[in-house]
Coordinates of C-alpha atoms and ligand atoms in Angstrom, one line a residue:
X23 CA 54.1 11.3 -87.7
X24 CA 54.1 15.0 -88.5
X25 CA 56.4 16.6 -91.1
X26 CA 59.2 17.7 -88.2
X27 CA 59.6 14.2 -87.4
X28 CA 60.0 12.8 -90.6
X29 CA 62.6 15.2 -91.2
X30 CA 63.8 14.0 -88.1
X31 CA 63.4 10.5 -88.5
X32 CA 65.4 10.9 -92.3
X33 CA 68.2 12.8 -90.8
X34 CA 66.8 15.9 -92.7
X35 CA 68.2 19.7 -91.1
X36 CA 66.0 21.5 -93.5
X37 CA 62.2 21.5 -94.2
X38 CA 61.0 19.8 -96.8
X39 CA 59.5 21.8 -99.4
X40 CA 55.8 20.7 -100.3
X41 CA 55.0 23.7 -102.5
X42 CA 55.1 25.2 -106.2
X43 CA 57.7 27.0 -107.0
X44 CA 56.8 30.5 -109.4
X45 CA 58.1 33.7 -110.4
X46 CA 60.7 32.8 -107.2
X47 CA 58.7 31.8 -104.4
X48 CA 57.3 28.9 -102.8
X49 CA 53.3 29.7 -103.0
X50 CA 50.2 27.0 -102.3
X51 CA 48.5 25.8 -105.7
X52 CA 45.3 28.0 -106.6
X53 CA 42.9 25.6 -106.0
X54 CA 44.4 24.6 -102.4
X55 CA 44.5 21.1 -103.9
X56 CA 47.6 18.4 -103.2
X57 CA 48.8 15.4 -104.0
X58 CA 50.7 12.8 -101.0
X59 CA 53.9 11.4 -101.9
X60 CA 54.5 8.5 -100.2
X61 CA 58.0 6.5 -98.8
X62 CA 58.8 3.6 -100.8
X63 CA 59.9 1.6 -98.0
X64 CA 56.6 1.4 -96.4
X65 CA 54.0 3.7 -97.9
X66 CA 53.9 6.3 -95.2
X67 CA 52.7 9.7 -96.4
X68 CA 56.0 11.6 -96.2
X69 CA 53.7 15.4 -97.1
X70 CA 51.3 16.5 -99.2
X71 CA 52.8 18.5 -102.2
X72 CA 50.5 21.5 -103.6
X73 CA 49.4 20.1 -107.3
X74 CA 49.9 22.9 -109.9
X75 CA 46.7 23.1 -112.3
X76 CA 46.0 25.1 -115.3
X77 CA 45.8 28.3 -114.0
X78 CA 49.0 28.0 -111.7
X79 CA 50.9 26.6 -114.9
X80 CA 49.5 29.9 -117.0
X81 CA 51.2 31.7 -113.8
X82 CA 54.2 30.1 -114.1
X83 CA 54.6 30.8 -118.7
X84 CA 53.8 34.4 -117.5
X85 CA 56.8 34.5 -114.8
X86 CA 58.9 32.9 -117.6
X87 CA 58.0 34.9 -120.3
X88 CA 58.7 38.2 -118.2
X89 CA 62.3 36.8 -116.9
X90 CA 63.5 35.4 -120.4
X91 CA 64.4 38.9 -121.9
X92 CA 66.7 39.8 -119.3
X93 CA 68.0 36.7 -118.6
X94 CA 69.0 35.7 -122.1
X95 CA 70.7 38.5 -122.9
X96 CA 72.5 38.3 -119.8
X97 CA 76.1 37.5 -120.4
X98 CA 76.7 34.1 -120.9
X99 CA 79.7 34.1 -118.8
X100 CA 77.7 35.4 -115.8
X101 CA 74.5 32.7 -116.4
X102 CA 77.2 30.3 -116.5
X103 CA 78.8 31.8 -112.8
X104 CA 75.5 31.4 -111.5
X105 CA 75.5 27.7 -112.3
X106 CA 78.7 27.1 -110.8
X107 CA 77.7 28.6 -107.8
X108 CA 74.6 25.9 -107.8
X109 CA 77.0 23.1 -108.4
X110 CA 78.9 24.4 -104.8
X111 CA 75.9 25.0 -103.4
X112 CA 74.4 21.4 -104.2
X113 CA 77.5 20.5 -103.0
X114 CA 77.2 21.9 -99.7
X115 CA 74.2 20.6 -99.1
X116 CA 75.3 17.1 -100.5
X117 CA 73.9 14.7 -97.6
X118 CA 70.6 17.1 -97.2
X119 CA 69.7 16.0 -100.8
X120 CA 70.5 12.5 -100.8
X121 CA 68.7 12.0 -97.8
X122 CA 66.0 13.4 -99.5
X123 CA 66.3 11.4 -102.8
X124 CA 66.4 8.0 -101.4
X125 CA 63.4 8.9 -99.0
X126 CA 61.5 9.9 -101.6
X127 CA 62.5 7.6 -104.8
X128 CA 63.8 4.5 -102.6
X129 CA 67.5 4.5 -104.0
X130 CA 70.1 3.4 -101.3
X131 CA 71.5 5.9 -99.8
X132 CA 74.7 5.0 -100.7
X133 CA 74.0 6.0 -104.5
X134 CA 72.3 8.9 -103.9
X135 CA 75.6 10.1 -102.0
X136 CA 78.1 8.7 -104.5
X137 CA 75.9 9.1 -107.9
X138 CA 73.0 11.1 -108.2
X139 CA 74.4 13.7 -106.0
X140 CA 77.8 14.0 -107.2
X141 CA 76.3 13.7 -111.0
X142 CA 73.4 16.7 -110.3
X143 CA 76.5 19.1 -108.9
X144 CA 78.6 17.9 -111.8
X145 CA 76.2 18.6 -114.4
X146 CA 75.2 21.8 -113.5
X147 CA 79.0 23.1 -113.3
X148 CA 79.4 21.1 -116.8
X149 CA 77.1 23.6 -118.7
X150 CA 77.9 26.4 -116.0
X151 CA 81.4 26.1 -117.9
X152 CA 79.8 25.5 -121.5
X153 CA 77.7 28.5 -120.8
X154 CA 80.6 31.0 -122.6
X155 CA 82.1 28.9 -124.7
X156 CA 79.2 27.5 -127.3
X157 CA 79.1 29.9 -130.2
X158 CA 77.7 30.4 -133.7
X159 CA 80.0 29.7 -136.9
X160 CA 81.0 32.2 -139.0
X161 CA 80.0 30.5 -143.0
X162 CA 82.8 31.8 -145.8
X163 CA 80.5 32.9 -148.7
X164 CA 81.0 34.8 -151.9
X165 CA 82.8 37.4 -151.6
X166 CA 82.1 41.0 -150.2
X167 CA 79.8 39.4 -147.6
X168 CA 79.9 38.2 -144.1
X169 CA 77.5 35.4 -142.8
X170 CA 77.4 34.5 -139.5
X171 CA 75.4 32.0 -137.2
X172 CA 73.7 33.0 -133.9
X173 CA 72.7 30.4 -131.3
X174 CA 69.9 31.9 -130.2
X175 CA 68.0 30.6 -126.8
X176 CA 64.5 29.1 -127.7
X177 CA 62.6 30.6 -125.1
X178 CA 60.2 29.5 -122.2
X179 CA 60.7 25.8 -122.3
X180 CA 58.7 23.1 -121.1
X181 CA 60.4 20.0 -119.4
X182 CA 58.7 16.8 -118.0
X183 CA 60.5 14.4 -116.0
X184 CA 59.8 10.7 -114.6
X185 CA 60.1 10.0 -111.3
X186 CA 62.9 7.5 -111.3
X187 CA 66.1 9.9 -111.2
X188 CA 64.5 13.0 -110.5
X189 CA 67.3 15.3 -109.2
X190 CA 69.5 14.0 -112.0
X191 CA 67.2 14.1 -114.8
X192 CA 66.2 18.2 -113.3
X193 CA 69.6 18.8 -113.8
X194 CA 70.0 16.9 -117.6
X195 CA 67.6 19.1 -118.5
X196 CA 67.7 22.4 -116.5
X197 CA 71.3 22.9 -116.7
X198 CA 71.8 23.1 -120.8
X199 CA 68.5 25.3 -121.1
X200 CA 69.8 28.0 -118.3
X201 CA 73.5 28.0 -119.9
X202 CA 71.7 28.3 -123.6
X203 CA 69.6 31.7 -122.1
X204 CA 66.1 30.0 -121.9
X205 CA 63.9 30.1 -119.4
X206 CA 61.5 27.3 -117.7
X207 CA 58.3 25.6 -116.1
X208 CA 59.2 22.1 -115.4
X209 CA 56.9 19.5 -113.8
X210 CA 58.8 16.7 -112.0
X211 CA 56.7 13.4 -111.7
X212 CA 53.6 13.7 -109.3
X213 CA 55.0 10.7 -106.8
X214 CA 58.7 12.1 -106.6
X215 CA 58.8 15.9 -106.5
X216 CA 60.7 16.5 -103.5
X217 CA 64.4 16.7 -104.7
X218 CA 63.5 19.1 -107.6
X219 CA 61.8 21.5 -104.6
X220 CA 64.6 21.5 -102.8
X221 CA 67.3 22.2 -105.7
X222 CA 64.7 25.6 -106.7
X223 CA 65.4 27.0 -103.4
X224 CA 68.9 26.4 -103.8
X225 CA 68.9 28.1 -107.3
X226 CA 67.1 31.1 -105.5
X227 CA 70.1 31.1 -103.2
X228 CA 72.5 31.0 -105.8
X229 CA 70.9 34.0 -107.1
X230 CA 69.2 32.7 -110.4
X231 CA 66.5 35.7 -110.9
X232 CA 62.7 34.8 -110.2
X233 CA 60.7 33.4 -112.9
X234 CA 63.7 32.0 -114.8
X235 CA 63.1 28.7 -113.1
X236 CA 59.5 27.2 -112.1
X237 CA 58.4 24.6 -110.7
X238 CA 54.8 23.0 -111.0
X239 CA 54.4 19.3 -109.4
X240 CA 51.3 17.9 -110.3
X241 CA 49.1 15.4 -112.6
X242 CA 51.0 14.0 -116.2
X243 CA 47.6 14.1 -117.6
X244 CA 46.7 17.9 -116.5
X245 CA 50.0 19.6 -115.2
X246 CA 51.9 17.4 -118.4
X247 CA 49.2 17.6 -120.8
X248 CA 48.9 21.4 -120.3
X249 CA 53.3 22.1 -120.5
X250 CA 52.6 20.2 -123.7
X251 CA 50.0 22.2 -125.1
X252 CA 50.7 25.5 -124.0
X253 CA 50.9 28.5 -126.7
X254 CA 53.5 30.1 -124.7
X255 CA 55.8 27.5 -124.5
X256 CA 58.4 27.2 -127.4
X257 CA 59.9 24.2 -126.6
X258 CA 58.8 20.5 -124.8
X259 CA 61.5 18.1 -123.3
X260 CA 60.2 14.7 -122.1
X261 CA 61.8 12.0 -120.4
X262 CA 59.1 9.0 -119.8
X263 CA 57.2 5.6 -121.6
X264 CA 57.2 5.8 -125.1
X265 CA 53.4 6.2 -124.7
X266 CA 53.3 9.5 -123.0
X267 CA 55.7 10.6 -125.2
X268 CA 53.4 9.9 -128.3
X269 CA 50.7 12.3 -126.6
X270 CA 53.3 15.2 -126.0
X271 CA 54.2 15.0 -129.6
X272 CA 50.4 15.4 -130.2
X273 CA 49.8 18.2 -127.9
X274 CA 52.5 20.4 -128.9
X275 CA 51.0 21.0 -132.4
X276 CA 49.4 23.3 -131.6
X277 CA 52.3 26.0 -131.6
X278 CA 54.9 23.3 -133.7
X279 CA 57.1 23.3 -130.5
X280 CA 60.4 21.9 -130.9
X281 CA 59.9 18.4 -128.9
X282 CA 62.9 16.7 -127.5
X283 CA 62.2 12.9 -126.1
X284 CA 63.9 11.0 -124.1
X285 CA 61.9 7.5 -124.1
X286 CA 61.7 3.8 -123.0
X287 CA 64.3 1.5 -123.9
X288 CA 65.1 -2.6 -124.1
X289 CA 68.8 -2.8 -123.5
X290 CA 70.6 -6.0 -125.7
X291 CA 73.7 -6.6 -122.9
X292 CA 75.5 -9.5 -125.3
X293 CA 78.1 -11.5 -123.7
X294 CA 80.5 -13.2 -126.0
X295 CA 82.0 -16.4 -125.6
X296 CA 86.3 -14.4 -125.5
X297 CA 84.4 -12.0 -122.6
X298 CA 86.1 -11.8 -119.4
X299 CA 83.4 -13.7 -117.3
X300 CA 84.0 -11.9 -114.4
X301 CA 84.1 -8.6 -115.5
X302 CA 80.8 -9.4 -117.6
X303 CA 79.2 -10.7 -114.9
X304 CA 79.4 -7.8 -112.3
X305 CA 78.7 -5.3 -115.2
X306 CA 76.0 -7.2 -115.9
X307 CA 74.3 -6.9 -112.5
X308 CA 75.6 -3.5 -112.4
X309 CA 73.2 -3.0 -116.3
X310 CA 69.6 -4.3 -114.8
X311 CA 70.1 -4.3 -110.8
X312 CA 71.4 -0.5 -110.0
X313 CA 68.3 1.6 -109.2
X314 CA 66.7 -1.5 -109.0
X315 CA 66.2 -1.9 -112.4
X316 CA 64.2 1.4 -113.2
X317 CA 66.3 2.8 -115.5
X318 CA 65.4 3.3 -119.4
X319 CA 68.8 2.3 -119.9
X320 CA 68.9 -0.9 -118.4
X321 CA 70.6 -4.1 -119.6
X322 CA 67.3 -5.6 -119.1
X323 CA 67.8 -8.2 -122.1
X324 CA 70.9 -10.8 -120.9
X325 CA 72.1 -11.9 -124.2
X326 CA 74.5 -15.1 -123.7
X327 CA 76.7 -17.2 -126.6
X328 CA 75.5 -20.4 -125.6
X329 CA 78.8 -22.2 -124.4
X330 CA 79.1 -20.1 -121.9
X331 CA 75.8 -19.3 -120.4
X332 CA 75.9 -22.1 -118.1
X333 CA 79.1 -20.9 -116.2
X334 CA 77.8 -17.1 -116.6
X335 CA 74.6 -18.3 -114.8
X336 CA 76.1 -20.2 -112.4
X337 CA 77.8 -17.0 -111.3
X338 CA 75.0 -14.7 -111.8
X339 CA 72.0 -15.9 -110.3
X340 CA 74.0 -16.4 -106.6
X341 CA 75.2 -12.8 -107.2
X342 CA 71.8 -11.4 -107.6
X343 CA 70.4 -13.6 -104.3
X344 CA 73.1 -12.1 -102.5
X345 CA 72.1 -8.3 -102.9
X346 CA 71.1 -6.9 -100.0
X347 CA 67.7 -5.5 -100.3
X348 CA 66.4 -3.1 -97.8
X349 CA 65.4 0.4 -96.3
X350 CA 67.1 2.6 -98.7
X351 CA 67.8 4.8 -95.3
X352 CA 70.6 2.1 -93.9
X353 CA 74.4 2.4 -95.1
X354 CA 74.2 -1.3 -96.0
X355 CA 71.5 -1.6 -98.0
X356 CA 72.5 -2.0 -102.2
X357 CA 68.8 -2.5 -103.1
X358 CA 66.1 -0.2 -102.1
X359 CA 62.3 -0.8 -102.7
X360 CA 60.8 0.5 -106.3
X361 CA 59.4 3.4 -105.8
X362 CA 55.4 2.8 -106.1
X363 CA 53.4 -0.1 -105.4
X364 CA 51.6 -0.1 -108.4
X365 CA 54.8 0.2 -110.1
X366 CA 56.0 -3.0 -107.9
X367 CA 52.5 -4.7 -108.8
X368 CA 53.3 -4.2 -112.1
X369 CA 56.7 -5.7 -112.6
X370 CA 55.6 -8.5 -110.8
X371 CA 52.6 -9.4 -113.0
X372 CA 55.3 -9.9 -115.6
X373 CA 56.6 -12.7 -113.9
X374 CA 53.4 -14.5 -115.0
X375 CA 53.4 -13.3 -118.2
X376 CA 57.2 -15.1 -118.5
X377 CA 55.4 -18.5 -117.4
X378 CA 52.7 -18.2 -119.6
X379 CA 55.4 -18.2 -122.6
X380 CA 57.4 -21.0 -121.1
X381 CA 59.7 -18.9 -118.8
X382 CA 62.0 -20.2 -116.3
X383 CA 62.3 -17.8 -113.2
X384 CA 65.9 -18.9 -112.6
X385 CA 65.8 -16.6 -109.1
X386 CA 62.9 -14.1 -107.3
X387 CA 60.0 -13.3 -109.1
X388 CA 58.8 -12.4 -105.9
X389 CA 58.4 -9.4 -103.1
X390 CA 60.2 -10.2 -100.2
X391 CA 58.4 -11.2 -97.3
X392 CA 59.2 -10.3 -93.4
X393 CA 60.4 -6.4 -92.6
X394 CA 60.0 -5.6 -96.2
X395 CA 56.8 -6.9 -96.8
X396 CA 55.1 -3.2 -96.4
X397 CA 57.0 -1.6 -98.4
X398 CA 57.2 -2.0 -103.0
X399 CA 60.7 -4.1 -102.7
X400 CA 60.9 -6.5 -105.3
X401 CA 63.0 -9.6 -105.1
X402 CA 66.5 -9.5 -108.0
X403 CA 64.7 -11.9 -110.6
X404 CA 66.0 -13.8 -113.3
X405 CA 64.0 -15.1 -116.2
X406 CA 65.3 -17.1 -119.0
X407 CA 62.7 -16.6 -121.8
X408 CA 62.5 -19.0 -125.0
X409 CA 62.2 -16.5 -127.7
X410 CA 63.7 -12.8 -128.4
X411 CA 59.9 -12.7 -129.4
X412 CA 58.4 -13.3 -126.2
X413 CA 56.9 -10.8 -124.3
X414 CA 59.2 -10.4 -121.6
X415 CA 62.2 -9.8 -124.1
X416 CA 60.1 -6.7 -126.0
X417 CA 58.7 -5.2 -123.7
X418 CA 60.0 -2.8 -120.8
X419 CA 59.4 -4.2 -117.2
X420 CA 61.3 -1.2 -115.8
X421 CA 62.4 -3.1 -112.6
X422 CA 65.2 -5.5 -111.5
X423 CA 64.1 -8.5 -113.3
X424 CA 66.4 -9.3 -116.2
X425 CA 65.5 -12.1 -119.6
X426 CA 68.4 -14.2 -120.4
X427 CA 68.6 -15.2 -124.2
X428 CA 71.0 -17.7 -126.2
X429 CA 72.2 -17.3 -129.3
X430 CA 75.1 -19.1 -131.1
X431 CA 77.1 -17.1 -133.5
X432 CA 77.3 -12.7 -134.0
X433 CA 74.7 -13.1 -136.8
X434 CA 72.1 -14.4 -134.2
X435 CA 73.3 -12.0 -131.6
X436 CA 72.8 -8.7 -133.8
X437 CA 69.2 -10.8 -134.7
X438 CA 68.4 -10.7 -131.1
X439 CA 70.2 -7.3 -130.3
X440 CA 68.0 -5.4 -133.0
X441 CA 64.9 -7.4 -132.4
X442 CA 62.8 -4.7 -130.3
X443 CA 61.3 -1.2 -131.4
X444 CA 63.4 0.2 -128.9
X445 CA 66.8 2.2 -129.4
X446 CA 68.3 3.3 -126.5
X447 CA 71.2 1.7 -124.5
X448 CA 73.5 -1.2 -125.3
X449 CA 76.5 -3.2 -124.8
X450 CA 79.2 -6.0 -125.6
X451 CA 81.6 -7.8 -123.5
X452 CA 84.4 -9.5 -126.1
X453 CA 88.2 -9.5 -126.3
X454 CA 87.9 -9.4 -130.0
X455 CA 88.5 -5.6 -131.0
X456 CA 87.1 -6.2 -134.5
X457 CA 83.8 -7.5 -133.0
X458 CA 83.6 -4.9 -130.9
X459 CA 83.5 -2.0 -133.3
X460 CA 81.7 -3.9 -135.9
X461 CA 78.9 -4.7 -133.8
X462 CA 79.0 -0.7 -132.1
X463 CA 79.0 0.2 -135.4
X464 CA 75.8 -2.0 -136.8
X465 CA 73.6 -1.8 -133.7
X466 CA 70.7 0.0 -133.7
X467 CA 71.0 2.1 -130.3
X468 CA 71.9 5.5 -129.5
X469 CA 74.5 4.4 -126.8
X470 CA 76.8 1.0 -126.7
X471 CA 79.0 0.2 -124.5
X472 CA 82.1 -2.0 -124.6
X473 CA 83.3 -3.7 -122.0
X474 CA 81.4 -1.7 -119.0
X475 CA 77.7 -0.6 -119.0
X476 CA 75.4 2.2 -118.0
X477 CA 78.2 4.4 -118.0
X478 CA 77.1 8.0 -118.5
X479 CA 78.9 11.6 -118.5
X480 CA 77.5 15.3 -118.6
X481 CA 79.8 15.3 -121.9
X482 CA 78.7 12.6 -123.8
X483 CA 75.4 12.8 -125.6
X484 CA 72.8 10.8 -124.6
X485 CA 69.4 9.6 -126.2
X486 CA 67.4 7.1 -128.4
X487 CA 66.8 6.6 -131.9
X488 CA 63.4 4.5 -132.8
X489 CA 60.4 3.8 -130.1
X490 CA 63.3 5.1 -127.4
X491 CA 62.8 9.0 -128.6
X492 CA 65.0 11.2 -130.0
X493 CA 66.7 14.5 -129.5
X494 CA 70.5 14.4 -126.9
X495 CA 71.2 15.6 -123.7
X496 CA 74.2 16.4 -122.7
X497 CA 77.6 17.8 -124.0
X498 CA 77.6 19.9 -126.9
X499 CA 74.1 17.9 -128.3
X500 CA 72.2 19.3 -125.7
X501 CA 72.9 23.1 -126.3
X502 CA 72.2 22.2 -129.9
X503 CA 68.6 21.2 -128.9
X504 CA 68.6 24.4 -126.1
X505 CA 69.0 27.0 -128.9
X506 CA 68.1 27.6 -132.2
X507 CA 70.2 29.2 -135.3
X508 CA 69.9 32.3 -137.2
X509 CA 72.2 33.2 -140.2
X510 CA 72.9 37.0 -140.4
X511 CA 74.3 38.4 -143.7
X512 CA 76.2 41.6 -143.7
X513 CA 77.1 43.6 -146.9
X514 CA 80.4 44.0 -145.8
X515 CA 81.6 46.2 -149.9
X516 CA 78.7 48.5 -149.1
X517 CA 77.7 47.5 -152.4
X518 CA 74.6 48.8 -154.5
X519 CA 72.2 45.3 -155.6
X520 CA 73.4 44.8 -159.4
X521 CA 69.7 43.8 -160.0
X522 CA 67.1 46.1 -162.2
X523 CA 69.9 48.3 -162.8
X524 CA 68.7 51.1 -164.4
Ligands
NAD11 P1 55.4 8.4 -117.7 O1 55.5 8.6 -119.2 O2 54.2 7.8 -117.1 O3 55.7 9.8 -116.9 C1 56.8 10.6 -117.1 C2 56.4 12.0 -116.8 O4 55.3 12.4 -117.7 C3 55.7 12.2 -115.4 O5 56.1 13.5 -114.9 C4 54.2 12.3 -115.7 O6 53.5 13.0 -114.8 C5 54.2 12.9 -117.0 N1 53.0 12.7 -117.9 C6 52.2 11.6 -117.8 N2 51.2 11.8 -118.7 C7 51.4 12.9 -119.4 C8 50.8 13.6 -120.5 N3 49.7 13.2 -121.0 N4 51.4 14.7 -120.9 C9 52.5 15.2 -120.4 N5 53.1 14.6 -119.3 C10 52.6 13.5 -118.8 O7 56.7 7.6 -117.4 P2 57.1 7.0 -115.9 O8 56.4 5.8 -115.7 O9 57.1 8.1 -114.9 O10 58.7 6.8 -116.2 C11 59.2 5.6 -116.7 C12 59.4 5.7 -118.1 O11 60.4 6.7 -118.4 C13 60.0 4.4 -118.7 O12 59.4 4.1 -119.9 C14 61.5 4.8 -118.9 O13 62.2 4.0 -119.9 C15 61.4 6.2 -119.3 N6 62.7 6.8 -119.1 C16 63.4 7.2 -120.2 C17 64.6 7.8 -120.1 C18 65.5 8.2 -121.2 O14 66.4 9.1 -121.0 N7 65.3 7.7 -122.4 C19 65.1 8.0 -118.8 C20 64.4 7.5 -117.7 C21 63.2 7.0 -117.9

């Protein structure tokens, strides 16, 4: 099929962009060289997108560097009014993009139109609003001065983002950085660049000025690599594995830049014994099986009190056989493929990993066979793993296979809940208030959640502490990291230095 009928074919009224995006037009890489990006649902070549290199990524600092001083002293008010005028615009073109997402990444349609649609447009018109209304402090020192605090923007800024929400996580990052005054090169992951593409062109519509905003899809270890190291770059914000982000943090020494990681995570998802079972048990396929399990966030460790992990399981594992896995293009589908093979080969190979420990697959552990067997779907599994030690309870699978552990009283659940390197999300299902706060209060995460899970909102910060990163987005946090302060002193008496008076 050519390009016009895959648009066609995806219910697509506007061409997909397949180029980078610099100084505020769509132009081929220099070195005519591109990268396919493949569907998910059965690894047909969707287009080949050019694949920024060195010299297109030097273009794209330049273009930056040359916008930032008008745009960051543009009034924040108006940076902010261009935002909001995104936020419509992303609006407007609401179905155009989550077609695009789910063809691209593999999440059902039906959450790209009711999630990471609705979230991109509401986090841009978040920090178009916050755009005017962050401000520096004014300090009360001794008297006959003034000191002041400026928020100042930090400059061209780097970002690098996985491949898992891509037109969500462009907008975590993107949105604070414009309202803050900086200006930026992002690369989006190399196998999901599409969305991103599309949401440039609509910035250029809204009327955000060339070279604030570029885009440069290519390689982690060239196109990343390079953001990371780059002298002209002030500032590097990562989402990704832990181990990439370990590299960035290396790279960027060069110039110190201020590094902001968002990272893997482990997620404890501890069900008490007074939990409402029901409620528990759809949040808890809600925690590991939305976006089939490729989230950093995931409630990917099932943490049960032991008399009631029977009856939780007994509800659980039918509820994940029943999902309805399938081409993230039909209305009905609730589970969409992952969105690479070798991603798919390599959340399988953990299933084996889980036997070789003395796992029991309670359910899947398997790709599905008949219509979906071209494509990187991946069965809902269920492991039960002996120990919080094992393998499959440390370490980040990144799909929809979830480990169920026991434990017997809140001692061994915080045991088990703190057990991995990882700080990210978490969350507790109880009836007991006083459980509840004690256990949000001594968990070692950056997020908990009572009573729901995964629940996130352009106000509320979110990040990781440990192996998971650190660094917000989000909500005042984020402008924090998007500026930087300086303290002016005024000599507001006029007066003459009382030192070597003569
Ligand atoms: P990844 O680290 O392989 O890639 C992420 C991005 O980094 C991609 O754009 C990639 O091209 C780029 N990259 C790769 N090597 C690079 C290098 N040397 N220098 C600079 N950039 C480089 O991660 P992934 O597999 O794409 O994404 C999954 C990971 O992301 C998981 O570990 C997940 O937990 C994590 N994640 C974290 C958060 C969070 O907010 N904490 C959110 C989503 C995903």
């Amino acid at each position: 099929m050519d390009l016009s009928d895959i648009q066609k074919t995806a219910g697509l009224r506007t061409p997909i962009r397949n180029q980078l995006f610099i100084d505020g037009k769509f132009v081929d890489a220099l070195s005519g060289e591109t990268l396919a990006t493949l569907n998910p649902h059965d690894n047909s070549v969707i287009t080949h997108v050019a694949m920024a290199g060195k010299a297109d990524i030097d273009l794209a600092v330049a273009a930056a560097q040359r916008a930032f001083p008008k745009w960051s002293r543009l009034p924040a008010a108006e940076r902010g009014r261009l935002l909001l005028k995104l936020a419509d615009l992303i609006e407007a073109n609401a179905e155009e993009l989550a077609r695009l997402e789910s063809l691209d990444t593999g999440h059902p349609l039906k959450d790209s139109r009711f999630l990471d649609v609705p979230r991109t447009a509401g986090c841009y018109r978040y920090f178009g609003g916050m755009a005017d209304k962050f401000q520096g402090e004014t300090i009360p020192v001794e008297a006959g001065f003034l000191n002041y605090t400026l928020r100042e923007p930090v400059g061209v800024v780097g970002q690098v983002v996985p491949w898992n929400f891509p037109l969500m996580f462009t907008s975590w990052k993107m949105a604070p950085a414009l309202a803050a005054g900086n200006c930026i090169v992002m690369k989006p992951a190399e196998i999901t660049p599409l969305s991103s593409l599309k949401i440039a062109e609509l910035m250029a519509e809204a009327g955000i000025p060339p070279g604030v905003v570029n885009l440069v899809p290519g390689l982690g270890s060239v196109a990343g690599q390079y953001i990371a190291e780059h002298p002209g770059i002030a500032k590097v914000a990562f989402t990704g594995s832990t181990a990439t982000g370990k590299r960035i943090v290396q790279a960027s020494a060069g110039n110190l830049k201020k590094v902001q990681l968002e990272l893997g995570g482990k997620g404890p998802n501890i069900v008490f014994e007074d939990a409402n079972l029901q409620a528990a048990i759809n949040g808890s396929a809600w925690a590991i099986f939305h976006n089939q399990g490729q989230a950093c966030i995931a409630g990917s460790r099932l943490v049960l009190h032991e008399k009631i992990a029977d009856a939780f399981l007994d509800k659980f594992v039918p509820l994940a056989q029943s999902i309805r896995l399938g081409n993230p293009m039909d209305d009905a589908t609730e589970m969409g493929p992952l969105t690479s093979l070798q991603h798919r080969d390599r959340v399988l190979s953990y299933v084996e990993v889980a036997r070789q420990q003395g796992g029991e697959i309670l359910t899947g552990g398997k790709a599905p066979g008949g219509a979906l067997s071209g494509g990187c779907y991946v069965e809902p599994t269920i492991v039960r793993a002996k120990s919080f030690k094992d393998r499959v309870a440390q370490e980040e699978v990144f799909g929809p296979f979830v480990t169920v552990l026991t434990f017997k009283d809140d001692a061994e659940a915080m045991q088990i809940a703190n057990g991995t390197d990882y700080g990210l999300g978490s969350g507790l299902w109880t009836s007991n208030v006083h459980r509840a706060h004690s256990f949000a209060r001594d968990i070692y995460a950056g997020m908990v959640w009572i009573n729901c899970y995964k629940r996130v909102n352009p106000g509320s910060p979110f990040g990781g502490v440990g192996q998971s990163g650190y660094g917000r987005e989000m909500g005042f946090d984020a402008m924090r990291e998007y500026t930087q302060v300086k303290s002016v002193w005024v000599n507001i008496d006029a007066q003459i230095p009382p030192h070597y008076k003569r």
